[in-house]
């Protein structure tokens, strides 16, 4: 009897093992024929010089609007017109405050236009961190095969890269079939009012874009465990943002005779509850599509897990939730940031409050998140107030022409590269342009390694010279292909 039981158990386990192994061995990328890497040759020295020169303009976006350094923005615009004369002659320029919209008329007016966008404003250098920079943040130094300074990654390389690419095409007598717009924002870092004005103007003219490509993620080198190939997460959606205020109430009074529960402890309990019950999230839809593809290039152990998500789904979810960046890709995140209590050391507060900043995954809405928070912490003692926010974007199609053109262009320049749909964790100007586009993509064709990440809004922002050149070459392909079909 017992022997029979073990025998059938053994048979089941064996069957399970063969199924999971078969799944694993099938979970590999199609080995298509190697792609011939073939980018056009550009004047690299000039492109590098131009990015370096653009960094010297202190086009800083300050939170305090009155600090706007208008002269620097004026100077940048003037410099761009002198540095890219063909671009300014062939394209039509319209200015919205200090944001720029260029139009390159296509030969076939029946085709919906495409739009490329970036921003030339940069965030300030945090006072006191200047000494931590290996090179001065606004000198545009070229050293150690890198171009250094604010905007080298975010996002002057994007703006300069696009002007370099378009200039190359003009010099080589390229004429687009599909009309191309270039939108260069001057205030992306503080909300993107310029991009909003440009979008509004295009909308009024009845422009509906075939697709748009703007600032987003980069070509990743060494970000995924065990993956040797380059991964290009082309972002097809952008997270939303919202703030809630959690307000705990209690009787006030003198701090010498506190009751058992005060507004502060009630608030603390509520915050712990929220931490213990995050918004649900798992590998599904967009994130599943990304990991399914990337995991095909991972070592056996990971492939085994991802190929059998039907069996190991929960394990994978809890594993990836422990990494903040990946956690942010699969769920709406909850971050308490600002706290308020009593105004005096010996006074019990009648209200204690915490501001919670949420980044909304496209699966959630402002309403569903507010409801979740009310269900978890709402009570007679705890009130949940909505302070404002913005829904997550729609999800663009990763089987549509725009995505395919970007991914095919990357293949042509980088060769062994895997393009996958990604989710933008931060906000970008695309949230404006996407209102008038069938599909919107957020991606910069420059490659970065994990150590580059501290440069974004941090110290030692710099871009590898070869990476910048490859990015310009990729832009040339994307613009040419995108406006030809
Ligand atoms: Zn940016």
Short mmCIF file of C-alpha atoms and ligand atoms in Angstrom, two decimals:
data_model
loop_
_atom_site.label_atom_id
_atom_site.label_comp_id
_atom_site.label_asym_id
_atom_site.label_seq_id
_atom_site.Cartn_x
_atom_site.Cartn_y
_atom_site.Cartn_z
CA UNK A 1 0.00 0.00 0.00
CA UNK A 2 2.69 2.40 1.18
CA UNK A 3 4.93 1.33 -1.66
CA UNK A 4 2.18 2.09 -4.13
CA UNK A 5 1.70 5.53 -2.60
CA UNK A 6 5.38 6.40 -2.92
CA UNK A 7 5.45 5.03 -6.41
CA UNK A 8 2.61 7.30 -7.54
CA UNK A 9 4.12 10.26 -5.67
CA UNK A 10 7.39 9.58 -7.43
CA UNK A 11 5.58 9.41 -10.79
CA UNK A 12 3.88 12.76 -10.13
CA UNK A 13 7.13 14.42 -9.13
CA UNK A 14 8.87 13.00 -12.16
CA UNK A 15 6.11 14.28 -14.40
CA UNK A 16 6.27 17.69 -12.75
CA UNK A 17 10.03 17.80 -13.15
CA UNK A 18 9.87 16.90 -16.83
CA UNK A 19 7.15 19.45 -17.48
CA UNK A 20 9.09 22.23 -15.74
CA UNK A 21 12.32 21.24 -17.49
CA UNK A 22 10.69 21.10 -20.89
CA UNK A 23 9.19 24.53 -20.21
CA UNK A 24 12.65 25.82 -19.22
CA UNK A 25 14.34 24.51 -22.33
CA UNK A 26 11.61 26.02 -24.47
CA UNK A 27 11.99 29.35 -22.66
CA UNK A 28 14.80 30.68 -24.85
CA UNK A 29 15.08 33.48 -27.36
CA UNK A 30 14.68 32.75 -31.06
CA UNK A 31 18.18 32.42 -32.39
CA UNK A 32 17.70 34.41 -35.53
CA UNK A 33 20.60 35.10 -37.81
CA UNK A 34 23.08 37.58 -36.39
CA UNK A 35 22.27 41.16 -37.32
CA UNK A 36 24.86 43.08 -39.22
CA UNK A 37 25.79 46.14 -37.18
CA UNK A 38 25.77 49.00 -39.60
CA UNK A 39 25.43 52.59 -38.48
CA UNK A 40 26.21 55.56 -40.67
CA UNK A 41 29.43 57.33 -39.85
CA UNK A 42 28.93 60.74 -38.34
CA UNK A 43 31.31 63.53 -37.45
CA UNK A 44 31.86 62.17 -33.95
CA UNK A 45 34.26 64.85 -32.74
CA UNK A 46 31.82 67.59 -33.65
CA UNK A 47 28.84 65.85 -32.02
CA UNK A 48 30.86 65.36 -28.82
CA UNK A 49 32.02 68.99 -28.86
CA UNK A 50 28.45 70.17 -29.31
CA UNK A 51 27.11 68.16 -26.37
CA UNK A 52 29.97 69.46 -24.25
CA UNK A 53 29.22 73.06 -25.29
CA UNK A 54 25.49 72.69 -24.56
CA UNK A 55 26.22 71.63 -20.96
CA UNK A 56 27.92 74.98 -20.28
CA UNK A 57 24.57 76.81 -20.41
CA UNK A 58 23.13 76.81 -16.91
CA UNK A 59 19.58 76.15 -18.08
CA UNK A 60 18.49 75.22 -14.57
CA UNK A 61 14.89 74.65 -13.59
CA UNK A 62 14.37 75.96 -10.07
CA UNK A 63 11.29 75.11 -8.06
CA UNK A 64 11.01 78.85 -7.31
CA UNK A 65 9.86 80.33 -10.62
CA UNK A 66 11.37 83.74 -9.87
CA UNK A 67 14.84 82.20 -10.03
CA UNK A 68 14.37 81.38 -13.74
CA UNK A 69 17.73 82.19 -15.40
CA UNK A 70 16.25 83.64 -18.57
CA UNK A 71 19.59 84.76 -20.02
CA UNK A 72 20.95 81.20 -19.98
CA UNK A 73 17.90 79.91 -21.83
CA UNK A 74 18.09 82.73 -24.38
CA UNK A 75 21.77 82.01 -24.88
CA UNK A 76 21.15 78.29 -25.38
CA UNK A 77 18.51 78.97 -28.04
CA UNK A 78 20.86 81.39 -29.81
CA UNK A 79 23.74 78.92 -29.62
CA UNK A 80 21.58 76.10 -31.04
CA UNK A 81 20.58 78.23 -34.04
CA UNK A 82 24.25 79.00 -34.77
CA UNK A 83 25.43 75.43 -34.16
CA UNK A 84 22.70 73.76 -36.22
CA UNK A 85 22.08 76.20 -39.11
CA UNK A 86 20.68 73.58 -41.54
CA UNK A 87 18.27 72.32 -38.91
CA UNK A 88 17.04 75.87 -38.38
CA UNK A 89 16.81 76.63 -42.12
CA UNK A 90 14.94 73.53 -43.26
CA UNK A 91 12.64 73.20 -40.26
CA UNK A 92 10.06 75.72 -39.13
CA UNK A 93 10.48 76.97 -35.58
CA UNK A 94 7.81 78.18 -33.20
CA UNK A 95 8.62 79.20 -29.66
CA UNK A 96 6.40 78.69 -26.60
CA UNK A 97 7.92 80.60 -23.72
CA UNK A 98 11.39 79.00 -23.98
CA UNK A 99 10.19 75.68 -25.35
CA UNK A 100 10.83 75.02 -29.03
CA UNK A 101 8.70 73.27 -31.62
CA UNK A 102 10.33 72.44 -34.96
CA UNK A 103 8.37 71.16 -37.94
CA UNK A 104 9.96 69.25 -40.80
CA UNK A 105 7.33 69.09 -43.51
CA UNK A 106 6.89 65.65 -45.05
CA UNK A 107 6.15 65.11 -48.74
CA UNK A 108 2.97 63.11 -48.07
CA UNK A 109 0.42 65.17 -46.17
CA UNK A 110 -1.95 62.21 -45.87
CA UNK A 111 0.41 60.49 -43.40
CA UNK A 112 0.03 61.28 -39.69
CA UNK A 113 3.14 63.05 -38.33
CA UNK A 114 5.57 61.69 -35.75
CA UNK A 115 7.17 63.66 -32.92
CA UNK A 116 10.51 63.47 -31.13
CA UNK A 117 10.94 65.26 -27.87
CA UNK A 118 13.42 66.04 -25.15
CA UNK A 119 14.16 68.81 -22.69
CA UNK A 120 17.14 71.10 -22.30
CA UNK A 121 16.45 72.30 -18.77
CA UNK A 122 18.34 70.52 -16.01
CA UNK A 123 17.96 70.13 -12.26
CA UNK A 124 20.20 72.19 -9.97
CA UNK A 125 23.29 70.76 -8.34
CA UNK A 126 22.41 70.22 -4.67
CA UNK A 127 24.32 72.89 -2.71
CA UNK A 128 27.19 71.32 -0.82
CA UNK A 129 27.66 68.42 -3.27
CA UNK A 130 29.79 70.35 -5.80
CA UNK A 131 32.98 68.93 -4.29
CA UNK A 132 31.77 65.38 -4.86
CA UNK A 133 31.89 65.89 -8.63
CA UNK A 134 34.99 64.56 -10.39
CA UNK A 135 34.55 67.30 -12.99
CA UNK A 136 32.72 70.61 -12.68
CA UNK A 137 28.97 70.16 -13.32
CA UNK A 138 28.67 73.01 -15.85
CA UNK A 139 32.06 72.90 -17.58
CA UNK A 140 31.19 70.21 -20.15
CA UNK A 141 34.58 68.62 -19.59
CA UNK A 142 35.60 65.82 -21.93
CA UNK A 143 37.77 63.37 -20.00
CA UNK A 144 38.18 59.62 -19.47
CA UNK A 145 36.18 58.91 -22.63
CA UNK A 146 33.18 60.69 -21.11
CA UNK A 147 31.36 64.00 -21.43
CA UNK A 148 30.73 65.40 -17.95
CA UNK A 149 28.08 67.63 -16.47
CA UNK A 150 24.43 68.32 -15.75
CA UNK A 151 22.31 67.24 -18.68
CA UNK A 152 24.88 64.78 -20.06
CA UNK A 153 22.25 62.08 -19.49
CA UNK A 154 19.14 64.02 -18.51
CA UNK A 155 18.41 65.22 -21.16
CA UNK A 156 20.71 67.47 -23.21
CA UNK A 157 22.15 64.33 -24.84
CA UNK A 158 18.61 63.66 -26.07
CA UNK A 159 18.08 67.16 -27.48
CA UNK A 160 21.58 67.46 -28.97
CA UNK A 161 21.44 63.87 -30.24
CA UNK A 162 18.21 64.58 -32.12
CA UNK A 163 19.57 67.82 -33.68
CA UNK A 164 22.78 66.01 -34.68
CA UNK A 165 20.77 63.20 -36.27
CA UNK A 166 18.41 65.50 -38.17
CA UNK A 167 21.35 67.63 -39.32
CA UNK A 168 23.11 64.54 -40.66
CA UNK A 169 20.00 63.60 -42.64
CA UNK A 170 19.59 67.12 -44.04
CA UNK A 171 23.23 67.20 -45.11
CA UNK A 172 22.66 63.89 -46.88
CA UNK A 173 19.64 65.24 -48.79
CA UNK A 174 17.08 63.26 -46.88
CA UNK A 175 13.49 64.33 -47.40
CA UNK A 176 10.85 62.89 -45.02
CA UNK A 177 7.61 61.45 -46.37
CA UNK A 178 5.89 61.76 -43.02
CA UNK A 179 5.99 65.16 -41.30
CA UNK A 180 8.31 65.20 -38.28
CA UNK A 181 8.03 67.43 -35.22
CA UNK A 182 10.74 68.04 -32.65
CA UNK A 183 9.60 69.39 -29.27
CA UNK A 184 12.32 70.65 -26.94
CA UNK A 185 11.01 71.59 -23.51
CA UNK A 186 12.46 74.23 -21.20
CA UNK A 187 10.77 73.20 -17.94
CA UNK A 188 10.32 69.43 -17.91
CA UNK A 189 11.87 69.19 -14.46
CA UNK A 190 9.16 71.40 -12.97
CA UNK A 191 6.05 70.11 -14.69
CA UNK A 192 6.55 70.64 -18.41
CA UNK A 193 4.40 73.73 -18.99
CA UNK A 194 6.17 74.25 -22.33
CA UNK A 195 5.31 70.75 -23.54
CA UNK A 196 1.72 71.34 -22.46
CA UNK A 197 1.59 74.55 -24.57
CA UNK A 198 3.05 72.76 -27.60
CA UNK A 199 0.59 69.89 -27.21
CA UNK A 200 -2.31 72.33 -26.95
CA UNK A 201 -1.22 74.18 -30.07
CA UNK A 202 -0.90 70.92 -32.09
CA UNK A 203 -4.24 69.71 -30.77
CA UNK A 204 -5.92 72.94 -31.89
CA UNK A 205 -4.47 72.41 -35.38
CA UNK A 206 -6.04 68.96 -35.40
CA UNK A 207 -2.70 67.14 -35.33
CA UNK A 208 -2.95 63.51 -34.28
CA UNK A 209 0.49 61.89 -34.12
CA UNK A 210 1.17 58.43 -35.50
CA UNK A 211 3.57 58.01 -32.59
CA UNK A 212 5.96 60.00 -30.43
CA UNK A 213 9.35 59.24 -28.90
CA UNK A 214 10.64 61.13 -25.89
CA UNK A 215 12.92 60.89 -22.92
CA UNK A 216 12.75 57.63 -21.00
CA UNK A 217 14.82 54.62 -20.13
CA UNK A 218 18.20 53.83 -21.69
CA UNK A 219 19.90 50.82 -23.24
CA UNK A 220 20.79 48.74 -20.19
CA UNK A 221 24.17 47.09 -19.84
CA UNK A 222 24.46 44.79 -16.81
CA UNK A 223 21.23 45.70 -15.02
CA UNK A 224 19.63 42.25 -15.03
CA UNK A 225 21.25 39.39 -13.11
CA UNK A 226 23.18 37.06 -15.36
CA UNK A 227 22.12 38.77 -18.59
CA UNK A 228 25.06 39.53 -20.84
CA UNK A 229 23.05 40.98 -23.70
CA UNK A 230 22.06 44.61 -23.93
CA UNK A 231 18.46 45.16 -22.90
CA UNK A 232 16.41 48.05 -24.25
CA UNK A 233 13.31 48.64 -22.11
CA UNK A 234 11.29 50.89 -24.40
CA UNK A 235 8.79 52.46 -22.04
CA UNK A 236 5.22 52.17 -23.30
CA UNK A 237 3.58 53.73 -20.25
CA UNK A 238 4.29 56.13 -17.44
CA UNK A 239 3.25 55.92 -13.81
CA UNK A 240 0.87 58.47 -12.32
CA UNK A 241 1.38 60.38 -9.11
CA UNK A 242 -0.86 61.39 -6.22
CA UNK A 243 -0.70 62.71 -2.68
CA UNK A 244 -2.95 61.75 0.19
CA UNK A 245 -2.93 63.24 3.65
CA UNK A 246 -3.58 60.85 6.52
CA UNK A 247 -4.91 62.82 9.46
CA UNK A 248 -5.17 61.26 12.92
CA UNK A 249 -7.30 63.10 15.46
CA UNK A 250 -7.34 63.04 19.25
CA UNK A 251 -8.04 65.25 22.20
CA UNK A 252 -5.21 67.66 22.77
CA UNK A 253 -4.06 68.85 26.14
CA UNK A 254 -0.93 69.19 28.17
CA UNK A 255 1.86 66.74 27.48
CA UNK A 256 2.32 66.11 31.22
CA UNK A 257 -0.89 64.07 31.30
CA UNK A 258 -1.09 62.27 27.99
CA UNK A 259 -3.92 59.80 27.35
CA UNK A 260 -3.06 56.24 26.35
CA UNK A 261 -3.53 57.03 22.68
CA UNK A 262 -2.44 60.32 21.15
CA UNK A 263 -2.90 61.62 17.61
CA UNK A 264 0.73 60.78 16.97
CA UNK A 265 0.49 57.12 17.99
CA UNK A 266 -2.78 56.72 16.09
CA UNK A 267 -1.05 58.12 13.01
CA UNK A 268 1.95 55.85 13.53
CA UNK A 269 -0.35 52.81 13.68
CA UNK A 270 -2.01 53.86 10.46
CA UNK A 271 1.33 54.22 8.70
CA UNK A 272 2.47 50.79 9.83
CA UNK A 273 -0.81 49.31 8.57
CA UNK A 274 -0.22 50.91 5.18
CA UNK A 275 3.30 49.53 5.03
CA UNK A 276 2.02 46.04 5.83
CA UNK A 277 -0.68 46.22 3.20
CA UNK A 278 0.84 47.66 0.03
CA UNK A 279 -1.23 47.92 -3.11
CA UNK A 280 -1.34 44.60 -4.87
CA UNK A 281 1.03 44.01 -7.76
CA UNK A 282 2.40 41.09 -9.67
CA UNK A 283 3.96 40.13 -12.93
CA UNK A 284 1.13 40.62 -15.36
CA UNK A 285 0.45 42.51 -18.55
CA UNK A 286 3.26 44.91 -19.34
CA UNK A 287 5.68 43.76 -16.60
CA UNK A 288 5.08 40.11 -17.47
CA UNK A 289 5.84 40.81 -21.13
CA UNK A 290 9.11 42.44 -20.10
CA UNK A 291 10.30 39.73 -17.73
CA UNK A 292 9.18 36.88 -19.97
CA UNK A 293 11.48 38.20 -22.67
CA UNK A 294 14.42 39.23 -20.47
CA UNK A 295 14.37 35.96 -18.50
CA UNK A 296 14.96 34.01 -21.72
CA UNK A 297 18.47 35.45 -21.61
CA UNK A 298 19.07 34.65 -17.94
CA UNK A 299 21.05 31.70 -16.52
CA UNK A 300 19.34 28.32 -16.04
CA UNK A 301 18.05 28.93 -12.48
CA UNK A 302 16.15 32.10 -13.41
CA UNK A 303 14.94 30.56 -16.65
CA UNK A 304 13.63 27.58 -14.70
CA UNK A 305 11.61 29.90 -12.43
CA UNK A 306 10.30 32.25 -15.12
CA UNK A 307 9.48 29.47 -17.57
CA UNK A 308 7.24 27.98 -14.89
CA UNK A 309 5.48 31.04 -13.59
CA UNK A 310 2.29 28.92 -13.27
CA UNK A 311 4.10 27.06 -10.48
CA UNK A 312 6.51 29.63 -9.03
CA UNK A 313 4.47 32.81 -9.58
CA UNK A 314 4.14 33.71 -5.89
CA UNK A 315 7.78 33.00 -5.22
CA UNK A 316 8.87 35.21 -8.12
CA UNK A 317 6.50 37.99 -7.06
CA UNK A 318 7.80 38.10 -3.49
CA UNK A 319 11.38 37.88 -4.71
CA UNK A 320 11.09 40.78 -7.15
CA UNK A 321 9.06 42.87 -4.72
CA UNK A 322 12.09 43.03 -2.44
CA UNK A 323 14.06 45.05 -5.02
CA UNK A 324 12.79 48.66 -4.89
CA UNK A 325 13.22 49.39 -8.61
CA UNK A 326 11.46 46.23 -9.71
CA UNK A 327 8.84 46.59 -7.01
CA UNK A 328 8.09 50.02 -8.45
CA UNK A 329 7.51 48.41 -11.86
CA UNK A 330 4.86 45.98 -10.69
CA UNK A 331 2.75 48.01 -8.26
CA UNK A 332 1.64 51.42 -7.05
CA UNK A 333 4.23 52.43 -4.46
CA UNK A 334 3.42 54.02 -1.10
CA UNK A 335 5.88 56.54 0.35
CA UNK A 336 5.16 58.61 3.48
CA UNK A 337 7.24 61.75 3.09
CA UNK A 338 6.12 64.69 5.25
CA UNK A 339 4.95 64.55 8.86
CA UNK A 340 3.25 67.09 11.05
CA UNK A 341 2.36 67.02 14.73
CA UNK A 342 2.29 69.46 17.55
CA UNK A 343 3.59 72.99 17.25
CA UNK A 344 5.15 72.89 20.71
CA UNK A 345 7.10 70.36 22.74
CA UNK A 346 4.65 70.35 25.67
CA UNK A 347 1.40 70.45 23.71
CA UNK A 348 -0.44 67.32 22.61
CA UNK A 349 -1.52 67.70 18.99
CA UNK A 350 -5.23 67.49 18.20
CA UNK A 351 -4.20 66.44 14.72
CA UNK A 352 -1.16 64.57 13.47
CA UNK A 353 -0.77 64.16 9.76
CA UNK A 354 1.38 62.40 7.21
CA UNK A 355 1.62 63.15 3.53
CA UNK A 356 1.81 59.97 1.47
CA UNK A 357 3.19 60.13 -2.04
CA UNK A 358 1.93 57.37 -4.35
CA UNK A 359 3.24 56.48 -7.79
CA UNK A 360 0.33 54.95 -9.64
CA UNK A 361 0.77 51.81 -11.68
CA UNK A 362 -1.43 51.82 -14.82
CA UNK A 363 -3.50 49.03 -13.23
CA UNK A 364 -4.66 51.43 -10.47
CA UNK A 365 -6.47 54.76 -10.49
CA UNK A 366 -6.61 57.72 -8.12
CA UNK A 367 -9.99 56.43 -6.96
CA UNK A 368 -8.96 52.83 -6.43
CA UNK A 369 -5.86 53.84 -4.46
CA UNK A 370 -7.82 56.27 -2.29
CA UNK A 371 -10.36 53.53 -1.59
CA UNK A 372 -7.61 51.07 -0.71
CA UNK A 373 -6.10 53.53 1.78
CA UNK A 374 -9.51 54.32 3.32
CA UNK A 375 -10.21 50.61 3.73
CA UNK A 376 -6.84 49.97 5.38
CA UNK A 377 -6.60 52.96 7.74
CA UNK A 378 -9.89 54.88 7.61
CA UNK A 379 -11.79 55.10 10.93
CA UNK A 380 -13.44 57.60 13.25
CA UNK A 381 -9.98 58.59 14.35
CA UNK A 382 -8.25 58.63 10.95
CA UNK A 383 -9.29 60.70 7.99
CA UNK A 384 -7.92 60.31 4.47
CA UNK A 385 -7.75 63.54 2.45
CA UNK A 386 -7.03 63.68 -1.27
CA UNK A 387 -4.56 66.45 -2.12
CA UNK A 388 -4.23 66.06 -5.87
CA UNK A 389 -2.65 63.85 -8.47
CA UNK A 390 -2.43 62.62 -12.01
CA UNK A 391 -3.53 59.23 -13.34
CA UNK A 392 -1.05 56.83 -14.91
CA UNK A 393 -0.80 57.03 -18.69
CA UNK A 394 -2.46 54.72 -21.16
CA UNK A 395 -0.34 51.79 -22.28
CA UNK A 396 0.98 52.06 -25.83
CA UNK A 397 1.17 49.02 -28.04
CA UNK A 398 4.49 47.19 -28.26
CA UNK A 399 3.46 45.51 -31.49
CA UNK A 400 2.78 48.84 -33.24
CA UNK A 401 4.92 50.41 -36.01
CA UNK A 402 6.66 52.97 -33.74
CA UNK A 403 7.90 50.36 -31.30
CA UNK A 404 9.07 48.14 -34.15
CA UNK A 405 10.98 51.00 -35.79
CA UNK A 406 12.79 51.92 -32.57
CA UNK A 407 13.64 48.29 -31.88
CA UNK A 408 14.80 47.59 -35.46
CA UNK A 409 16.99 50.72 -35.36
CA UNK A 410 18.58 49.52 -32.11
CA UNK A 411 19.27 46.13 -33.71
CA UNK A 412 21.03 47.86 -36.57
CA UNK A 413 23.34 49.89 -34.32
CA UNK A 414 23.88 47.63 -31.32
CA UNK A 415 23.49 44.18 -32.91
CA UNK A 416 22.99 41.81 -29.98
CA UNK A 417 20.26 43.69 -28.16
CA UNK A 418 16.85 42.72 -26.80
CA UNK A 419 14.02 45.27 -26.91
CA UNK A 420 11.23 44.83 -24.39
CA UNK A 421 8.27 46.99 -23.33
CA UNK A 422 9.00 48.93 -20.14
CA UNK A 423 7.22 51.12 -17.61
CA UNK A 424 8.48 54.63 -16.86
CA UNK A 425 8.68 55.09 -13.10
CA UNK A 426 9.29 58.85 -13.17
CA UNK A 427 7.22 61.48 -14.93
CA UNK A 428 8.18 63.00 -18.30
CA UNK A 429 6.95 65.48 -20.90
CA UNK A 430 5.44 62.56 -22.81
CA UNK A 431 2.43 62.72 -20.52
CA UNK A 432 1.47 65.87 -22.45
CA UNK A 433 2.33 64.71 -25.97
CA UNK A 434 0.71 61.30 -25.48
CA UNK A 435 -2.68 63.06 -25.41
CA UNK A 436 -2.38 63.62 -29.16
CA UNK A 437 -0.51 60.45 -30.14
CA UNK A 438 -1.79 57.00 -31.13
CA UNK A 439 1.23 55.52 -29.35
CA UNK A 440 3.95 57.10 -27.22
CA UNK A 441 7.35 55.71 -26.36
CA UNK A 442 9.81 56.89 -23.74
CA UNK A 443 13.32 55.84 -24.51
CA UNK A 444 16.83 57.26 -25.07
CA UNK A 445 19.03 55.17 -27.38
CA UNK A 446 22.21 55.72 -25.30
CA UNK A 447 23.60 52.83 -23.26
CA UNK A 448 24.26 53.06 -19.53
CA UNK A 449 25.69 50.79 -16.82
CA UNK A 450 24.29 50.62 -13.25
CA UNK A 451 27.02 53.02 -11.95
CA UNK A 452 25.65 55.73 -14.25
CA UNK A 453 22.39 55.83 -12.28
CA UNK A 454 23.73 58.13 -9.54
CA UNK A 455 24.27 60.77 -12.22
CA UNK A 456 20.55 61.29 -12.82
CA UNK A 457 19.68 64.31 -10.66
CA UNK A 458 22.75 63.35 -8.56
CA UNK A 459 26.50 63.73 -8.71
CA UNK A 460 28.97 63.03 -11.51
CA UNK A 461 26.39 63.01 -14.28
CA UNK A 462 28.29 62.00 -17.40
CA UNK A 463 27.86 60.02 -20.59
CA UNK A 464 30.21 57.58 -22.22
CA UNK A 465 31.40 59.00 -25.54
CA UNK A 466 30.85 55.79 -27.52
CA UNK A 467 27.41 55.47 -26.02
CA UNK A 468 26.54 59.01 -27.11
CA UNK A 469 27.77 58.37 -30.68
CA UNK A 470 25.77 55.11 -30.92
CA UNK A 471 22.72 56.98 -29.67
CA UNK A 472 23.04 59.62 -32.39
CA UNK A 473 23.40 56.88 -35.01
CA UNK A 474 20.29 55.17 -33.64
CA UNK A 475 18.34 58.45 -33.81
CA UNK A 476 19.35 58.77 -37.48
CA UNK A 477 17.87 55.31 -38.17
CA UNK A 478 14.71 55.98 -36.17
CA UNK A 479 14.05 59.35 -37.84
CA UNK A 480 14.77 58.01 -41.32
CA UNK A 481 12.67 54.85 -40.95
CA UNK A 482 9.94 56.55 -38.95
CA UNK A 483 9.35 59.24 -41.53
CA UNK A 484 9.67 56.94 -44.53
CA UNK A 485 6.90 54.48 -43.75
ZN1 LIG B 1 14.60 64.35 -17.86
#
